[in-house]
């Protein structure tokens, strides 16, 4: 008797979880797309700002420092509100674009600091050797400094990528239908809070765990082979 | 005169690293610079190839006046090879990669040409079997010989050496000095900062003694070593020769 009730309860729970999952699944690609587009943009911006932070020119240096300090000092949620409700009204940004810009700009500040530190970690003898061989500053950066910095930069950048995947859930607040938003919709229709957020959490967990496994694999691979011009 | 400097000075904030340095070097000459730590020897070498900008004075390398403009710095660097105390090999590239990179990027040699030249030079420094190794797999002496080969691959007319054996274990100093002696005998113009007095005695025509950013004394190797005139030179040599 008792056993049977337990089995019934479990199968009912599984049924709910399955329904939640079916409802949420279509929203997963949006979370992935949002994160990928935003992070790619953040990487480009971060590299530019990181290089600007190392510039010899006073104005560029000061400006990039302000950029980094301001963006790191304001919560991402507030930046999302500002870009969507503030700038978005003027520039006519849709939810996706506003979310992409907010995450990209915010993360570019963190990435800039990581990239700057990675470049500064390279011993000045490497610049001297490259320049003394007649290489231009650009060639020195491209073939000597950046390939070495990359090894230092990749692990913390990967962590930021995983963090940005999690932070993409904040964009749900402006109504973009990504994973977290879909969770809120399901909950407000069926009022099963525990099961809904359990499934949402597990989906995020699966994505972040597979990413960290991938990163660990890549790190190992590149540690052996090195970067740069192969010989 | 392949190198001429006139009254070059350089300060870092309060520190006067070079204080009106004048000297000349003829093509094919080997000149050794000695002097206590902090006397400006490294700064002098770095100024010669434009890694450091002088505050005043004039540097002329093989007829090219070193100006603020980039093209003169570039031309001068093509004439000068430099070897550093800490080797400064590129750790992410193999030995062959270290030798080929600038040949391809700067001299615009094709990869096969660059490799051919690299292999000849590796043979010359006795490291042909290490062509595929990475710098961290080599001993200090081997790394420094690769660094010398890397500089030579650019066909410089002059080689600058900044304490090339100071970071080496004693048993590895000889192998690097041997390579340098061979170069000297082939007629390479060399400006060498070193405290290896035996090396100086064997291959250097002249010795320059520096202290506090100035050339205190210079002359023929045997004159400086056997009968130095300035008290500071005497004090320094008595320490080094001990
Ligand atoms: N990049 C630099 N910044 C500040 N001071 C420097 C720098 N390079 C050298 N100096 C100073 O200049 C002086 C000469 O240094 P250096 O040329 O390295 O001497 P040496 O090679 O004879 O030991 C020293 O007092 C040193 O501390
Ligand atoms: Mg020095």
Coordinates of C-alpha atoms and ligand atoms in Angstrom, one line a residue:
Chain A
X1 CA 0.0 0.0 0.0
X2 CA 2.5 2.5 1.3
X3 CA 5.0 1.6 -1.4
X4 CA 2.5 2.1 -4.1
X5 CA 1.7 5.6 -2.8
X6 CA 5.3 6.5 -3.0
X7 CA 5.6 5.2 -6.5
X8 CA 2.6 7.2 -7.5
X9 CA 4.0 10.4 -5.9
X10 CA 7.3 9.9 -7.7
X11 CA 5.8 9.4 -11.1
X12 CA 3.6 12.4 -10.6
X13 CA 6.6 14.5 -9.7
X14 CA 8.5 13.2 -12.8
X15 CA 5.5 14.1 -14.9
X16 CA 5.6 17.7 -13.6
X17 CA 9.3 17.9 -14.2
X18 CA 8.9 16.6 -17.7
X19 CA 6.3 19.2 -18.4
X20 CA 8.5 21.9 -17.1
X21 CA 11.3 20.7 -19.2
X22 CA 9.2 20.6 -22.3
X23 CA 8.0 24.1 -21.7
X24 CA 11.6 25.4 -21.0
X25 CA 13.5 23.7 -23.7
X26 CA 12.6 26.1 -26.6
X27 CA 14.1 29.0 -24.5
X28 CA 17.5 27.4 -24.0
X29 CA 18.8 28.4 -27.5
X30 CA 18.1 32.1 -26.7
X31 CA 20.2 31.9 -23.5
X32 CA 23.0 30.3 -25.5
X33 CA 22.7 32.8 -28.4
X34 CA 22.5 35.8 -26.0
X35 CA 25.7 34.6 -24.1
X36 CA 27.7 33.8 -27.3
X37 CA 26.9 37.1 -29.1
X38 CA 27.4 39.2 -26.0
X39 CA 30.7 37.5 -25.0
X40 CA 32.2 37.7 -28.5
X41 CA 31.5 41.4 -28.5
X42 CA 32.9 41.7 -24.9
X43 CA 36.1 40.0 -26.0
X44 CA 36.7 42.4 -28.9
X45 CA 35.9 45.4 -26.7
X46 CA 37.9 44.0 -23.8
X47 CA 41.0 43.5 -26.0
X48 CA 40.8 47.1 -27.3
X49 CA 40.2 48.6 -23.9
X50 CA 42.9 46.4 -22.4
X51 CA 45.4 47.6 -24.9
X52 CA 44.2 51.1 -24.4
X53 CA 44.9 50.8 -20.7
X54 CA 48.6 50.0 -21.6
X55 CA 48.8 52.9 -24.0
X56 CA 51.6 55.5 -23.6
X57 CA 49.2 58.3 -24.5
X58 CA 47.7 60.1 -21.6
X59 CA 44.2 60.7 -22.9
X60 CA 43.6 57.1 -24.1
X61 CA 45.0 55.8 -20.8
X62 CA 42.7 58.0 -18.7
X63 CA 39.6 57.3 -20.7
X64 CA 40.1 53.5 -20.7
X65 CA 40.7 53.6 -16.9
X66 CA 37.4 55.6 -16.4
X67 CA 35.6 53.1 -18.6
X68 CA 36.7 50.1 -16.6
X69 CA 36.2 51.7 -13.2
X70 CA 32.7 53.0 -14.1
X71 CA 31.4 49.7 -15.6
X72 CA 32.9 47.5 -12.8
X73 CA 31.3 49.8 -10.2
X74 CA 27.7 49.5 -11.3
X75 CA 25.6 46.3 -11.0
X76 CA 24.8 44.6 -14.3
X77 CA 21.1 44.7 -13.5
X78 CA 21.2 48.5 -13.3
X79 CA 23.2 48.6 -16.6
X80 CA 20.5 46.5 -18.2
X81 CA 17.8 48.9 -17.0
X82 CA 19.8 51.9 -18.1
X83 CA 20.4 50.5 -21.6
X84 CA 17.0 49.1 -22.2
X85 CA 14.8 51.8 -20.6
X86 CA 17.2 54.7 -20.9
X87 CA 19.2 54.4 -24.1
X88 CA 16.8 51.9 -25.6
X89 CA 14.0 54.4 -25.8
X90 CA 16.3 56.9 -27.7
X91 CA 18.0 54.4 -29.9
X92 CA 15.1 52.1 -30.3
X93 CA 16.8 49.0 -29.1
X94 CA 14.9 45.7 -28.9
X95 CA 15.2 43.5 -25.9
X96 CA 17.8 41.2 -27.4
X97 CA 20.1 44.0 -28.6
X98 CA 19.7 45.8 -25.2
X99 CA 20.6 42.6 -23.4
X100 CA 23.6 41.9 -25.7
X101 CA 25.0 45.4 -25.3
X102 CA 24.5 45.4 -21.5
X103 CA 26.4 42.1 -21.0
X104 CA 29.0 42.9 -23.6
X105 CA 29.8 46.3 -22.2
X106 CA 29.8 45.1 -18.6
X107 CA 32.0 42.1 -19.3
X108 CA 34.4 44.0 -21.5
X109 CA 35.5 45.9 -18.5
X110 CA 36.4 42.7 -16.6
X111 CA 38.0 41.2 -19.7
X112 CA 40.0 44.4 -20.3
X113 CA 41.6 44.0 -16.8
X114 CA 42.4 40.3 -17.4
X115 CA 43.9 41.0 -20.8
X116 CA 45.9 44.0 -19.4
X117 CA 47.3 41.9 -16.6
X118 CA 48.1 39.0 -19.0
X119 CA 50.1 41.4 -21.2
X120 CA 51.8 43.1 -18.3
X121 CA 52.9 39.7 -16.9
X122 CA 55.2 39.2 -19.9
X123 CA 58.8 40.1 -19.0
X124 CA 60.2 43.3 -20.6
X125 CA 63.1 41.2 -21.9
X126 CA 60.7 39.7 -24.4
X127 CA 59.9 43.1 -25.9
X128 CA 63.6 44.0 -26.0
X129 CA 64.5 40.8 -27.7
X130 CA 61.8 41.2 -30.3
X131 CA 62.5 44.8 -31.0
X132 CA 66.2 44.3 -31.1
X133 CA 65.6 41.8 -33.9
X134 CA 64.0 44.6 -35.9
X135 CA 60.4 43.6 -35.3
X136 CA 57.8 46.4 -35.3
X137 CA 55.8 47.1 -32.1
X138 CA 52.8 45.5 -33.8
X139 CA 54.8 42.4 -34.8
X140 CA 56.2 42.2 -31.3
X141 CA 52.7 42.3 -29.9
X142 CA 51.2 39.8 -32.4
X143 CA 53.9 37.2 -32.6
X144 CA 55.7 37.4 -29.2
X145 CA 53.6 39.0 -26.5
X146 CA 50.0 38.0 -27.2
X147 CA 50.7 34.3 -27.8
X148 CA 52.4 34.1 -24.4
X149 CA 49.7 36.3 -22.7
X150 CA 47.0 34.0 -24.1
X151 CA 48.2 31.1 -21.8
X152 CA 47.8 33.4 -18.8
X153 CA 44.5 34.9 -20.1
X154 CA 42.6 31.9 -21.2
X155 CA 41.6 30.4 -17.8
X156 CA 40.3 33.6 -16.2
X157 CA 38.5 34.5 -19.5
X158 CA 36.8 31.1 -19.5
X159 CA 35.6 31.8 -16.0
X160 CA 34.2 35.1 -17.1
X161 CA 32.4 33.3 -19.9
X162 CA 30.8 30.9 -17.5
X163 CA 29.8 33.8 -15.3
X164 CA 28.3 35.7 -18.2
X165 CA 26.2 32.6 -19.1
X166 CA 24.8 32.8 -15.6
X167 CA 24.4 36.5 -15.6
X168 CA 22.4 36.3 -18.9
X169 CA 19.5 35.3 -16.7
X170 CA 19.3 38.9 -15.5
X171 CA 18.1 39.9 -19.0
X172 CA 14.8 38.1 -18.2
X173 CA 13.9 41.2 -16.2
X174 CA 13.3 43.2 -19.4
X175 CA 11.2 40.5 -20.9
X176 CA 13.6 38.7 -23.2
X177 CA 12.3 35.1 -23.4
X178 CA 15.4 33.2 -22.4
X179 CA 15.6 30.4 -19.9
X180 CA 14.9 32.2 -16.7
X181 CA 12.1 34.2 -18.3
X182 CA 10.5 31.0 -19.5
X183 CA 10.8 29.7 -15.9
X184 CA 8.9 32.7 -14.6
X185 CA 6.2 32.2 -17.3
X186 CA 5.7 28.5 -16.4
X187 CA 5.5 29.3 -12.7
X188 CA 2.9 32.1 -13.2
X189 CA 0.8 29.7 -15.2
X190 CA 0.9 26.6 -13.1
X191 CA 2.2 27.7 -9.7
X192 CA 4.7 24.9 -9.2
X193 CA 7.6 26.9 -7.9
X194 CA 9.9 24.2 -6.5
X195 CA 9.9 22.0 -9.6
X196 CA 10.2 24.9 -12.0
X197 CA 13.3 26.5 -10.4
X198 CA 14.8 23.1 -9.8
X199 CA 14.7 22.3 -13.5
X200 CA 15.9 25.8 -14.5
X201 CA 18.8 25.4 -12.0
X202 CA 19.8 22.0 -13.3
X203 CA 19.8 23.2 -17.0
X204 CA 22.1 26.1 -16.1
X205 CA 24.3 23.7 -14.1
X206 CA 24.6 21.3 -17.0
X207 CA 25.6 24.1 -19.3
X208 CA 28.2 25.6 -16.9
X209 CA 29.6 22.2 -15.9
X210 CA 30.1 21.1 -19.5
X211 CA 31.8 24.4 -20.2
X212 CA 34.2 24.1 -17.4
X213 CA 35.1 20.5 -18.6
X214 CA 35.7 21.9 -22.1
X215 CA 37.9 24.7 -20.7
X216 CA 40.0 22.2 -18.7
X217 CA 40.4 20.1 -21.8
X218 CA 41.5 23.1 -23.9
X219 CA 43.9 24.3 -21.3
X220 CA 45.6 20.9 -21.1
X221 CA 45.8 20.7 -24.9
X222 CA 47.3 24.1 -25.4
X223 CA 49.8 23.8 -22.5
X224 CA 51.4 21.0 -24.4
X225 CA 51.4 22.4 -27.9
X226 CA 51.8 26.1 -27.2
X227 CA 50.5 29.0 -29.3
X228 CA 51.8 31.0 -32.1
X229 CA 53.7 30.2 -35.2
X230 CA 54.1 26.4 -35.3
X231 CA 57.3 24.7 -36.1
Chain B
X1 CA 84.1 54.2 -37.7
X2 CA 81.2 51.8 -37.5
X3 CA 79.9 53.1 -34.1
X4 CA 80.3 56.7 -33.0
X5 CA 78.7 58.3 -30.0
X6 CA 79.0 62.0 -29.0
X7 CA 78.2 63.2 -25.5
X8 CA 75.2 60.9 -25.0
X9 CA 73.4 61.3 -21.7
X10 CA 70.4 59.6 -20.2
X11 CA 68.6 60.0 -16.9
X12 CA 65.9 58.0 -15.3
X13 CA 64.2 60.6 -13.0
X14 CA 66.9 61.5 -10.5
X15 CA 69.3 58.8 -11.6
X16 CA 71.9 59.8 -14.2
X17 CA 72.5 56.5 -16.1
X18 CA 74.7 58.0 -18.8
X19 CA 76.7 61.2 -18.4
X20 CA 78.3 62.4 -21.6
X21 CA 79.6 59.2 -23.1
X22 CA 82.0 59.4 -26.1
X23 CA 83.5 56.5 -27.9
X24 CA 84.2 55.1 -31.3
X25 CA 84.5 51.6 -32.7
X26 CA 86.1 50.5 -35.9
X27 CA 84.6 47.8 -38.1
X28 CA 85.9 44.4 -37.1
X29 CA 87.0 45.6 -33.6
X30 CA 86.1 43.7 -30.5
X31 CA 85.7 46.0 -27.5
X32 CA 84.9 44.9 -24.0
X33 CA 83.1 47.2 -21.5
X34 CA 83.7 46.7 -17.8
X35 CA 82.5 48.5 -14.8
X36 CA 80.6 48.1 -11.5
X37 CA 76.9 47.3 -11.4
X38 CA 74.7 50.3 -12.1
X39 CA 77.5 52.1 -14.0
X40 CA 75.3 52.4 -17.1
X41 CA 76.7 49.6 -19.3
X42 CA 73.3 48.1 -20.2
X43 CA 71.7 51.5 -20.7
X44 CA 74.5 52.3 -23.1
X45 CA 73.9 49.2 -25.2
X46 CA 70.2 49.8 -25.2
X47 CA 70.6 53.3 -26.4
X48 CA 72.8 52.1 -29.3
X49 CA 69.9 50.2 -30.8
X50 CA 67.2 52.6 -29.8
X51 CA 65.6 50.4 -27.1
X52 CA 66.2 53.4 -24.9
X53 CA 66.0 57.0 -26.1
X54 CA 68.9 59.3 -25.2
X55 CA 68.2 62.7 -23.6
X56 CA 71.0 64.3 -25.5
X57 CA 74.0 63.6 -27.7
X58 CA 74.5 61.8 -31.0
X59 CA 74.8 58.2 -32.0
X60 CA 75.9 57.2 -35.5
X61 CA 75.9 53.5 -36.5
X62 CA 77.5 52.6 -39.8
X63 CA 76.8 56.1 -41.2
X64 CA 73.1 56.1 -40.0
X65 CA 72.3 58.8 -37.4
X66 CA 70.0 57.5 -34.8
X67 CA 67.1 60.0 -34.7
X68 CA 63.8 60.1 -33.0
X69 CA 62.1 59.0 -36.3
X70 CA 61.2 55.3 -36.6
X71 CA 62.9 54.6 -39.9
X72 CA 66.4 55.4 -38.6
X73 CA 65.8 53.2 -35.5
X74 CA 64.7 50.4 -37.8
X75 CA 67.7 50.7 -40.0
X76 CA 70.1 50.7 -37.1
X77 CA 68.4 47.7 -35.6
X78 CA 69.1 45.8 -38.8
X79 CA 72.8 46.5 -38.3
X80 CA 72.9 45.5 -34.7
X81 CA 72.3 42.1 -33.1
X82 CA 71.9 42.0 -29.4
X83 CA 72.4 39.2 -26.8
X84 CA 71.0 39.6 -23.3
X85 CA 72.1 38.4 -19.9
X86 CA 68.7 36.5 -19.4
X87 CA 68.8 35.0 -23.0
X88 CA 65.2 36.2 -23.6
X89 CA 64.3 33.4 -26.0
X90 CA 60.7 33.2 -26.9
X91 CA 59.3 30.4 -24.7
X92 CA 56.3 29.7 -26.8
X93 CA 58.4 28.9 -29.9
X94 CA 60.8 26.0 -30.6
X95 CA 64.5 26.7 -31.2
X96 CA 63.9 26.7 -34.9
X97 CA 60.8 29.0 -34.4
X98 CA 63.0 31.4 -32.4
X99 CA 65.5 31.7 -35.2
X100 CA 62.9 31.9 -38.0
X101 CA 60.4 34.4 -36.6
X102 CA 62.2 37.6 -37.3
X103 CA 63.8 36.4 -40.5
X104 CA 60.3 35.9 -41.9
X105 CA 58.6 38.9 -40.2
X106 CA 61.4 41.4 -40.7
X107 CA 63.7 40.2 -43.4
X108 CA 60.7 38.7 -45.4
X109 CA 62.5 35.5 -46.1
X110 CA 60.5 32.5 -47.2
X111 CA 60.0 29.8 -44.6
X112 CA 62.4 27.3 -46.4
X113 CA 65.1 30.0 -46.8
X114 CA 64.8 31.0 -43.1
X115 CA 65.0 27.4 -42.0
X116 CA 68.0 26.7 -44.1
X117 CA 69.8 29.7 -42.6
X118 CA 68.7 28.7 -39.1
X119 CA 70.0 25.2 -39.5
X120 CA 73.4 26.4 -40.6
X121 CA 73.6 28.7 -37.6
X122 CA 72.5 26.0 -35.2
X123 CA 75.2 23.8 -36.6
X124 CA 77.7 26.6 -36.0
X125 CA 76.7 26.9 -32.3
X126 CA 76.6 23.1 -32.0
X127 CA 72.9 22.8 -31.4
X128 CA 71.5 21.2 -34.6
X129 CA 70.1 18.3 -32.6
X130 CA 68.1 20.8 -30.5
X131 CA 66.2 22.4 -33.3
X132 CA 62.8 21.1 -32.2
X133 CA 63.3 21.6 -28.5
X134 CA 61.6 24.4 -26.6
X135 CA 63.7 26.9 -24.6
X136 CA 62.7 25.4 -21.2
X137 CA 64.1 22.1 -22.3
X138 CA 67.6 23.6 -22.7
X139 CA 70.4 24.4 -20.3
X140 CA 71.3 28.1 -19.8
X141 CA 74.4 27.7 -21.9
X142 CA 72.4 26.1 -24.7
X143 CA 69.8 28.9 -24.5
X144 CA 72.4 31.6 -24.8
X145 CA 73.9 29.9 -27.8
X146 CA 70.5 29.8 -29.4
X147 CA 70.1 33.5 -28.6
X148 CA 73.4 34.2 -30.3
X149 CA 72.3 32.2 -33.4
X150 CA 69.0 34.0 -33.4
X151 CA 70.7 37.4 -33.5
X152 CA 73.1 36.2 -36.2
X153 CA 70.3 35.0 -38.4
X154 CA 69.5 38.6 -39.1
X155 CA 72.9 39.2 -40.6
X156 CA 73.9 42.0 -38.3
X157 CA 77.2 43.9 -38.9
X158 CA 77.7 44.5 -35.2
X159 CA 76.9 42.3 -32.2
X160 CA 76.2 43.7 -28.8
X161 CA 76.5 41.4 -25.8
X162 CA 75.2 42.4 -22.4
X163 CA 76.8 40.2 -19.8
X164 CA 76.1 37.1 -21.8
X165 CA 77.6 34.7 -19.3
X166 CA 76.5 36.3 -16.0
X167 CA 73.4 34.3 -15.6
X168 CA 75.1 31.0 -16.3
X169 CA 76.4 28.2 -14.1
X170 CA 80.2 28.2 -14.1
X171 CA 80.5 25.0 -16.1
X172 CA 78.5 26.5 -19.0
X173 CA 80.4 29.8 -19.4
X174 CA 83.0 28.2 -21.5
X175 CA 80.7 26.9 -24.3
X176 CA 79.2 30.4 -24.8
X177 CA 82.6 32.1 -24.7
X178 CA 83.8 29.7 -27.4
X179 CA 81.0 30.7 -29.7
X180 CA 81.8 34.3 -29.1
X181 CA 85.5 33.8 -29.7
X182 CA 84.8 32.1 -33.0
X183 CA 82.7 35.1 -34.0
X184 CA 85.4 37.5 -33.1
X185 CA 88.0 35.6 -35.1
X186 CA 85.7 35.7 -38.1
X187 CA 85.9 39.5 -38.0
X188 CA 82.6 40.4 -36.4
X189 CA 82.4 43.8 -34.8
X190 CA 81.6 43.2 -31.2
X191 CA 80.8 45.3 -28.2
X192 CA 80.8 43.1 -25.1
X193 CA 79.9 43.9 -21.6
X194 CA 81.5 41.2 -19.5
X195 CA 83.6 40.5 -16.5
X196 CA 85.3 37.5 -18.1
X197 CA 88.8 39.0 -18.1
X198 CA 90.2 35.9 -19.8
X199 CA 87.9 36.4 -22.7
X200 CA 88.9 40.1 -22.9
X201 CA 92.6 39.2 -22.8
X202 CA 92.2 36.7 -25.6
X203 CA 90.0 38.6 -28.1
X204 CA 89.4 42.2 -27.2
X205 CA 91.5 44.9 -28.8
X206 CA 90.4 47.5 -26.4
X207 CA 88.7 47.8 -22.9
X208 CA 86.4 50.6 -21.8
X209 CA 85.9 51.1 -18.1
X210 CA 82.7 52.8 -17.0
X211 CA 81.6 54.1 -13.6
X212 CA 78.6 56.3 -12.7
X213 CA 77.5 56.8 -16.3
X214 CA 80.9 58.0 -17.5
X215 CA 83.8 56.4 -19.3
X216 CA 86.6 56.7 -16.8
X217 CA 89.4 55.0 -18.7
X218 CA 89.8 53.3 -22.0
X219 CA 92.8 51.8 -23.9
X220 CA 94.4 48.7 -25.3
X221 CA 93.5 45.6 -23.5
X222 CA 96.9 44.8 -22.1
X223 CA 97.5 48.4 -21.0
X224 CA 94.2 48.6 -19.1
X225 CA 94.7 45.1 -17.5
X226 CA 98.4 45.5 -16.7
X227 CA 98.8 49.1 -15.9
X228 CA 95.5 50.9 -15.2
X229 CA 95.9 54.6 -14.5
X230 CA 92.7 55.7 -12.8
X231 CA 92.3 54.7 -9.1
X232 CA 88.7 53.5 -9.7
X233 CA 89.8 51.3 -12.5
X234 CA 92.5 49.9 -10.3
X235 CA 90.1 49.2 -7.4
X236 CA 87.6 47.6 -9.8
X237 CA 90.1 45.3 -11.5
X238 CA 91.7 44.2 -8.2
X239 CA 88.2 42.9 -7.2
X240 CA 87.5 41.2 -10.6
X241 CA 90.9 39.7 -11.0
X242 CA 90.9 38.2 -7.6
Ligands
LIG1 N1 64.4 51.4 -17.0 C1 65.0 52.0 -15.9 N2 64.3 52.8 -15.1 C2 64.9 53.4 -14.0 N3 66.2 53.4 -13.8 C3 66.9 52.6 -14.6 C4 66.4 51.9 -15.7 N4 67.4 51.2 -16.3 C5 68.5 51.5 -15.6 N5 68.2 52.3 -14.6 C6 69.2 52.9 -13.6 O1 70.3 53.4 -14.4 C7 71.5 53.1 -13.8 C8 72.4 52.3 -14.8 O2 71.8 51.0 -15.0 P1 72.4 49.9 -16.0 O3 72.6 50.6 -17.3 O4 71.5 48.8 -15.9 O5 73.8 49.6 -15.3 P2 74.7 48.3 -15.5 O6 74.3 47.6 -16.7 O7 76.1 48.9 -15.7 O8 74.6 47.6 -14.2 C9 71.2 52.3 -12.5 O9 71.3 53.2 -11.4 C10 69.9 51.8 -12.8 O10 69.2 51.6 -11.6
LIG2 MG1 73.6 45.6 -16.8

